[in-house]
Amino acid sequence: MGANPSDPAAGGLWAQHRGPLSVDDNFIILDDPLEQEIFTRPVEGDEPLLESILMVQGMYCAACSGAIEGALEGRPGVRSAEVQAASRRLTIRWDPSRVKLSELAAAVGKVGYRVLPMQFALSVEARQQETRKALWRLFVAGFCMMQVMMYAWPSYVTQPGEIPPDIDHLLRWASLVLSLPVMLFSSRPFFDNAWAHLKQGRIAMDTPVSIGILACFIVSLLATYNPSGPWGHEVWYDSLVMFVFFLLGARYMEFRLRDRTAGALDALMNRLPEQCDRQLPDGRFETVSLRRLQVGDVVRIQAGQAFAGDGTVLSDGVIVDEALLTGESQPLTRKRGEQVVAGSFNLAGTALIRIDRLGRDTRFAQIVSLMEQASTEKPGLVRLVDRIAAPFLALVMLSSLIAFYFWWQIEPSKAFSVAVAILIVTCPCALSLATPAAMLAGAGALAKRGTLVRRLQAFEALSHIDTVVFDKTGTLTHDRVVLRDVLTRDGVTREQALSLAASLAVTSLHPVSRAIVQAMPVGWDAQAVVQSVQDVPGGGLVSLAPDGSEWRLGSARHCGLSADALDALPANLADTPCTHLVDGQGWMATFVMDEGVREDAAEAISTLHALGFKTLLLSGDRLGAAQRVASQVGIETVLAEASPERKLEEVVALQQQGRHVAMVGDGINDGPVLARADVAFALGHGAPLTQTQSDFVVQSGRLSEVLHTVLHARKTMAVCRQNLWWAGSYNAISVPMAVVGWMPPWAAGLGMALSSFLVIGNAMRLGSMDTYTDIPDSSTLPVSASR
């Protein structure tokens, strides 16, 4: 993953090419099994299907999606094809025994688009090439526009007849010459796209645009050749070049802004380095592509570089940024022998790492797989826009013809201007971008915080949530036990008992033993008198004391405690996990364990209550343990000792009451209820099955991120509604103005460009909404606010 296509050390067919790939080269690469491992994966099921995710170059709108899907659907061996216009992702499910991927790429090429593996399409060279071409087209249109406007200016400031006919004719010819580069070079993407769709019998958003450009040029050309003819009273070169410049400028800005919205996901998914330094047996280093790395290689990672694979630190230590992978926003220190994960960044110094896992075996690859689903999914509203795009465009062209005929009867001099303005102003580019741009921007912002969005449609569902259901173990609590209290006999201090118990426990990896050791202060040393500790499976630890007696740490049975001794302990420990310590005199101490409620759980629950959410705790644990956790975090409704089926019944009952339910869980037994809930959250450390059933994966495990995601979903849907309102209002205002002749073609082009720019720019705001100031302060809430 992340290999440089032009690197000869990369292995595979990319290594055979330097510089930009030709179309034939691209087709060869798509069929190479080694290269397919990067962008293709098998589909689970009875049939031998593969799923490939590719980037599409040359698409600008929702109608482009339909053309690409139409070119692939129905072909032998193609099970499904879907294009996400905002992220330009093509997802194909195909049968390798019936068709080659290169054949499908050729079919897409015939309708005017090019598909590339995502890693190459997002490479620096490919982006620079695409940017340079767009800038050149924009520059030519802008330069010619300024010159044509200079020649057209006299006609705006003079009265008819003031300019001598020969001078007027000369200005028209000069404008014609300057308009040719705009027609032949700058406007070519519009013509190519429209022609490719027309050959398929489809109408693209560039179709009315191309018709408007051609109409302006042809009518102006006729007026230039025959000033005394029926069209000779006016030329439209200025409107033509201005419209092309405005539209190209808008599309260039969309391209740049898309990099900051949908492109935020691309950057996170392609953060592995293209090359790294591998250590040779003699201690020297060689620079190689990631494709040549193998498990067991030792690599040198420079400051600011991402780790190429999951590995073990061999240097003294390294400071890493694991925000994407764990949700931990603060830099972390990994010492010699500790693990680092692929995709995290080395923040300081040079680190030596031994590679333990590469490619799809890494945690980073699993995260990318989750994020790809979000970047390729089409929300329901986007599918609706895709379906109505072609009929809407056909209606636009019909309306333009009707307006032309109407105005030709009333005022022929305005008929052409009105028809062209309608063609241009009603192009639904802003409408097609309104929802996907906002949702992808929202997903990218959450990904930066370590929360992965698996379904974009979940944003809409989450914005309507009014009930949040929590699992207990691993969700409200840590997935490890902690020491809550120490009870000792007379004459033994807490510190003495804890030190002796820790000296025994340090030899064991049992969770209870680790909890006791972690309760000790930093820098403590095990007691030297504790030697030859034995681990009794299912019981605990035992060691000989200097006086010949035994120290025992473990269960009551292992320690030989009688029923009377246990009855002497506080009654509230009946349902509490405890570990006991005994010596030659009998019972010495009892260590009261707890699951350890997450530090931010109580505050997150309190804030949810303040915002009007109902919260519940569903747990398969004992009632006492569940109620103890619920009381600590502020949840009053508790369902304990619940099987997965019982949890599912409870969620269904809530939905039947009209509640919109979000479920937060982390265990395999949470899978059914997560699938049933309106929105499902899985914590990053949870079981893989749980994550596949979820809509959002919170890498950090912090419940505060669940709250942040809920608020972020509301903001995202608010931006979607704003975008849709603007796109609809723009058309509602602009179309009547164009019909009555109050909007010239150049103004229609400017309005169309600004509407698309405004939609993308509004979506960009989601990237800066990292915190929210409208969260109530739970400390100032009345008691009745919690329920």
Coordinates of C-alpha atoms in Angstrom, one line a residue, residues 330-567:
Q330 CA -1.5 13.4 22.5
P331 CA 1.9 12.1 21.4
L332 CA 2.8 8.7 22.9
T333 CA 6.2 7.3 23.8
R334 CA 7.1 3.8 22.7
K335 CA 10.1 2.3 24.4
R336 CA 12.5 -0.4 23.1
G337 CA 10.5 -3.7 22.6
E338 CA 7.1 -2.0 22.5
Q339 CA 4.9 -2.0 19.4
V340 CA 4.2 0.7 16.8
V341 CA 1.4 0.5 14.2
A342 CA 1.5 1.2 10.5
G343 CA 0.2 4.6 9.5
S344 CA 1.2 6.3 12.8
F345 CA 3.9 9.0 12.6
N346 CA 7.3 9.2 14.1
L347 CA 7.4 12.7 15.6
A348 CA 11.0 13.1 16.6
G349 CA 14.4 11.6 15.8
T350 CA 15.2 8.5 13.9
A351 CA 13.7 5.1 14.9
L352 CA 14.7 1.5 14.1
I353 CA 11.8 -0.8 13.7
R354 CA 11.5 -4.5 13.0
I355 CA 8.6 -5.2 10.8
D356 CA 6.1 -7.7 12.3
R357 CA 3.1 -7.3 9.9
L358 CA 2.7 -5.8 6.5
G359 CA -0.1 -4.9 4.1
R360 CA -3.6 -6.3 4.9
D361 CA -2.4 -7.9 8.1
T362 CA -1.9 -4.5 9.7
R363 CA -4.4 -2.6 11.9
F364 CA -4.0 0.3 9.4
A365 CA -5.3 -1.9 6.5
Q366 CA -8.4 -2.8 8.6
I367 CA -9.1 0.9 9.2
V368 CA -8.7 1.7 5.5
S369 CA -11.2 -1.0 4.7
L370 CA -13.7 0.6 7.1
M371 CA -13.1 4.1 5.6
E372 CA -13.3 2.9 2.0
Q373 CA -16.9 1.9 2.6
A374 CA -17.8 5.4 3.6
S375 CA -16.0 7.0 0.6
T376 CA -17.8 4.7 -1.9
E377 CA -21.3 4.7 -0.4
K378 CA -24.1 6.7 -2.0
P379 CA -26.5 8.1 0.6
G380 CA -30.2 7.9 -0.3
L381 CA -30.5 11.6 -1.2
V382 CA -27.5 11.3 -3.6
R383 CA -29.1 8.3 -5.3
L384 CA -32.3 10.4 -5.8
V385 CA -30.3 13.3 -7.3
D386 CA -28.5 10.8 -9.6
R387 CA -31.9 9.5 -10.8
I388 CA -33.5 12.8 -11.6
A389 CA -30.3 14.4 -13.1
A390 CA -30.8 13.2 -16.6
P391 CA -34.6 13.9 -16.8
F392 CA -34.0 17.4 -15.3
L393 CA -31.4 18.2 -17.9
A394 CA -33.7 17.1 -20.7
L395 CA -36.4 19.4 -19.2
V396 CA -33.8 22.2 -19.1
M397 CA -33.1 21.9 -22.8
L398 CA -36.8 21.7 -23.6
S399 CA -37.4 24.8 -21.5
S400 CA -34.7 26.6 -23.4
L401 CA -36.3 25.8 -26.8
I402 CA -39.7 26.9 -25.5
A403 CA -38.3 30.2 -24.2
F404 CA -36.4 30.8 -27.5
Y405 CA -39.7 30.2 -29.5
F406 CA -41.6 32.5 -27.1
W407 CA -39.2 35.3 -27.2
W408 CA -38.7 35.0 -31.0
Q409 CA -42.4 35.9 -31.4
I410 CA -42.1 38.9 -29.0
E411 CA -38.6 40.3 -29.3
P412 CA -36.2 38.3 -31.6
S413 CA -33.1 40.2 -30.4
K414 CA -33.6 38.7 -26.9
A415 CA -34.5 35.1 -27.9
F416 CA -31.0 33.8 -28.3
S417 CA -29.8 35.4 -25.1
V418 CA -32.6 34.1 -23.0
A419 CA -32.3 30.5 -24.4
V420 CA -28.5 30.4 -23.7
A421 CA -29.0 31.9 -20.2
I422 CA -31.5 29.2 -19.3
L423 CA -29.2 26.4 -20.6
I424 CA -26.4 27.7 -18.4
V425 CA -28.1 28.8 -15.2
T426 CA -30.2 25.7 -14.6
C427 CA -27.2 23.3 -14.6
P428 CA -27.7 21.3 -11.3
C429 CA -24.1 21.0 -10.3
A430 CA -24.6 22.6 -6.9
L431 CA -27.6 20.3 -6.2
S432 CA -25.6 17.2 -7.1
L433 CA -22.8 18.3 -4.7
A434 CA -24.9 19.5 -1.8
T435 CA -25.2 16.3 0.2
P436 CA -22.1 14.2 -0.7
A437 CA -19.7 17.1 -0.2
A438 CA -21.1 17.8 3.3
M439 CA -21.2 14.2 4.4
L440 CA -17.7 13.4 3.1
A441 CA -16.4 16.6 4.8
G442 CA -18.0 15.4 8.0
A443 CA -16.5 12.0 7.7
G444 CA -13.1 13.4 7.1
A445 CA -13.3 15.6 10.1
L446 CA -14.3 12.7 12.3
A447 CA -11.5 10.5 10.9
K448 CA -9.0 13.1 12.0
R449 CA -10.3 12.6 15.6
G450 CA -10.1 8.9 15.3
T451 CA -13.7 8.1 14.7
L452 CA -14.3 6.2 11.5
V453 CA -17.6 6.5 9.5
R454 CA -18.7 3.2 7.9
R455 CA -22.0 4.5 6.4
L456 CA -22.5 8.0 5.3
Q457 CA -26.3 7.5 5.5
A458 CA -25.8 7.1 9.3
F459 CA -25.3 10.8 9.6
E460 CA -29.0 11.4 8.8
A461 CA -30.1 8.7 11.2
L462 CA -27.8 9.9 14.0
S463 CA -29.1 13.4 13.7
H464 CA -32.6 12.1 14.8
I465 CA -31.4 9.9 17.7
D466 CA -33.2 10.5 21.0
T467 CA -32.1 7.4 22.9
V468 CA -28.6 6.0 23.6
V469 CA -28.2 2.4 24.8
F470 CA -24.9 1.4 26.4
D471 CA -23.4 -2.0 27.0
K472 CA -21.4 -2.2 30.3
T473 CA -18.3 -4.3 30.1
G474 CA -15.7 -2.7 27.8
T475 CA -18.1 0.2 26.9
L476 CA -18.9 2.1 30.1
T477 CA -16.0 0.3 31.8
H478 CA -12.5 -0.4 30.8
D479 CA -11.7 -3.9 29.4
R480 CA -9.5 -4.5 32.5
V481 CA -10.1 -4.7 36.2
V482 CA -8.8 -2.1 38.6
L483 CA -8.2 -2.1 42.4
R484 CA -10.9 -0.2 44.1
D485 CA -10.3 -0.9 47.8
V486 CA -8.1 -2.8 50.3
L487 CA -9.4 -4.3 53.5
T488 CA -6.8 -5.5 56.1
R489 CA -6.8 -7.2 59.5
D490 CA -5.8 -5.3 62.6
G491 CA -2.1 -4.5 62.7
V492 CA -1.6 -4.7 58.9
T493 CA -1.5 -1.4 57.0
R494 CA -2.9 -1.0 53.5
E495 CA 0.6 -0.3 52.1
Q496 CA 2.1 -3.5 53.8
A497 CA -0.6 -5.7 52.4
L498 CA -0.5 -4.2 48.9
S499 CA 3.3 -4.4 48.8
L500 CA 3.3 -8.1 49.7
A501 CA 0.5 -8.9 47.3
A502 CA 2.2 -7.0 44.5
S503 CA 5.4 -8.9 45.1
L504 CA 3.5 -12.1 44.5
A505 CA 1.4 -10.7 41.6
V506 CA 4.3 -9.3 39.6
T507 CA 5.1 -12.9 38.5
S508 CA 1.6 -13.4 36.9
L509 CA -0.1 -12.1 33.8
H510 CA -3.6 -12.6 35.2
P511 CA -5.7 -9.4 35.0
V512 CA -6.2 -9.3 38.7
S513 CA -2.5 -9.6 39.3
R514 CA -1.8 -6.9 36.8
A515 CA -4.4 -4.6 38.6
I516 CA -2.6 -5.1 41.9
V517 CA 0.8 -4.3 40.4
Q518 CA -0.6 -1.2 38.6
A519 CA -1.9 0.1 41.9
M520 CA 1.7 0.4 43.3
P521 CA 3.5 3.7 43.1
V522 CA 6.1 4.2 40.3
G523 CA 9.5 2.9 41.2
W524 CA 8.5 0.3 43.8
D525 CA 10.5 -2.9 44.2
A526 CA 9.2 -6.4 45.0
Q527 CA 10.0 -7.7 48.5
A528 CA 13.1 -9.8 48.4
V529 CA 11.6 -12.3 50.8
V530 CA 9.1 -13.3 48.2
Q531 CA 10.7 -16.1 46.2
S532 CA 9.7 -19.1 44.1
V533 CA 6.2 -18.0 43.5
Q534 CA 4.0 -20.7 42.0
D535 CA 0.9 -20.2 39.9
V536 CA -2.0 -22.6 40.7
P537 CA -4.3 -22.7 37.7
G538 CA -7.8 -21.6 38.6
G539 CA -6.8 -20.7 42.1
G540 CA -4.1 -18.1 42.5
L541 CA -0.5 -17.7 43.6
V542 CA 1.5 -19.3 46.5
S543 CA 4.9 -18.7 48.0
L544 CA 6.8 -19.8 51.0
A545 CA 7.4 -17.2 53.8
P546 CA 10.7 -17.1 55.7
D547 CA 9.1 -18.8 58.7
G548 CA 8.0 -21.8 56.6
S549 CA 4.4 -20.8 56.3
E550 CA 2.7 -19.9 53.0
W551 CA 1.6 -16.7 51.5
R552 CA -1.4 -17.2 49.3
L553 CA -3.1 -14.7 46.9
G554 CA -6.2 -15.6 45.0
S555 CA -9.7 -16.9 45.5
A556 CA -11.3 -17.7 48.8
R557 CA -11.1 -21.4 48.2
H558 CA -7.4 -21.1 47.2
C559 CA -6.7 -19.2 50.4
G560 CA -8.7 -21.7 52.5
L561 CA -11.0 -19.0 53.9
S562 CA -14.0 -20.4 55.8
A563 CA -17.6 -19.3 55.4
D564 CA -17.3 -17.4 58.8
A565 CA -14.3 -15.5 57.6
L566 CA -16.2 -14.4 54.4
D567 CA -19.3 -13.5 56.4

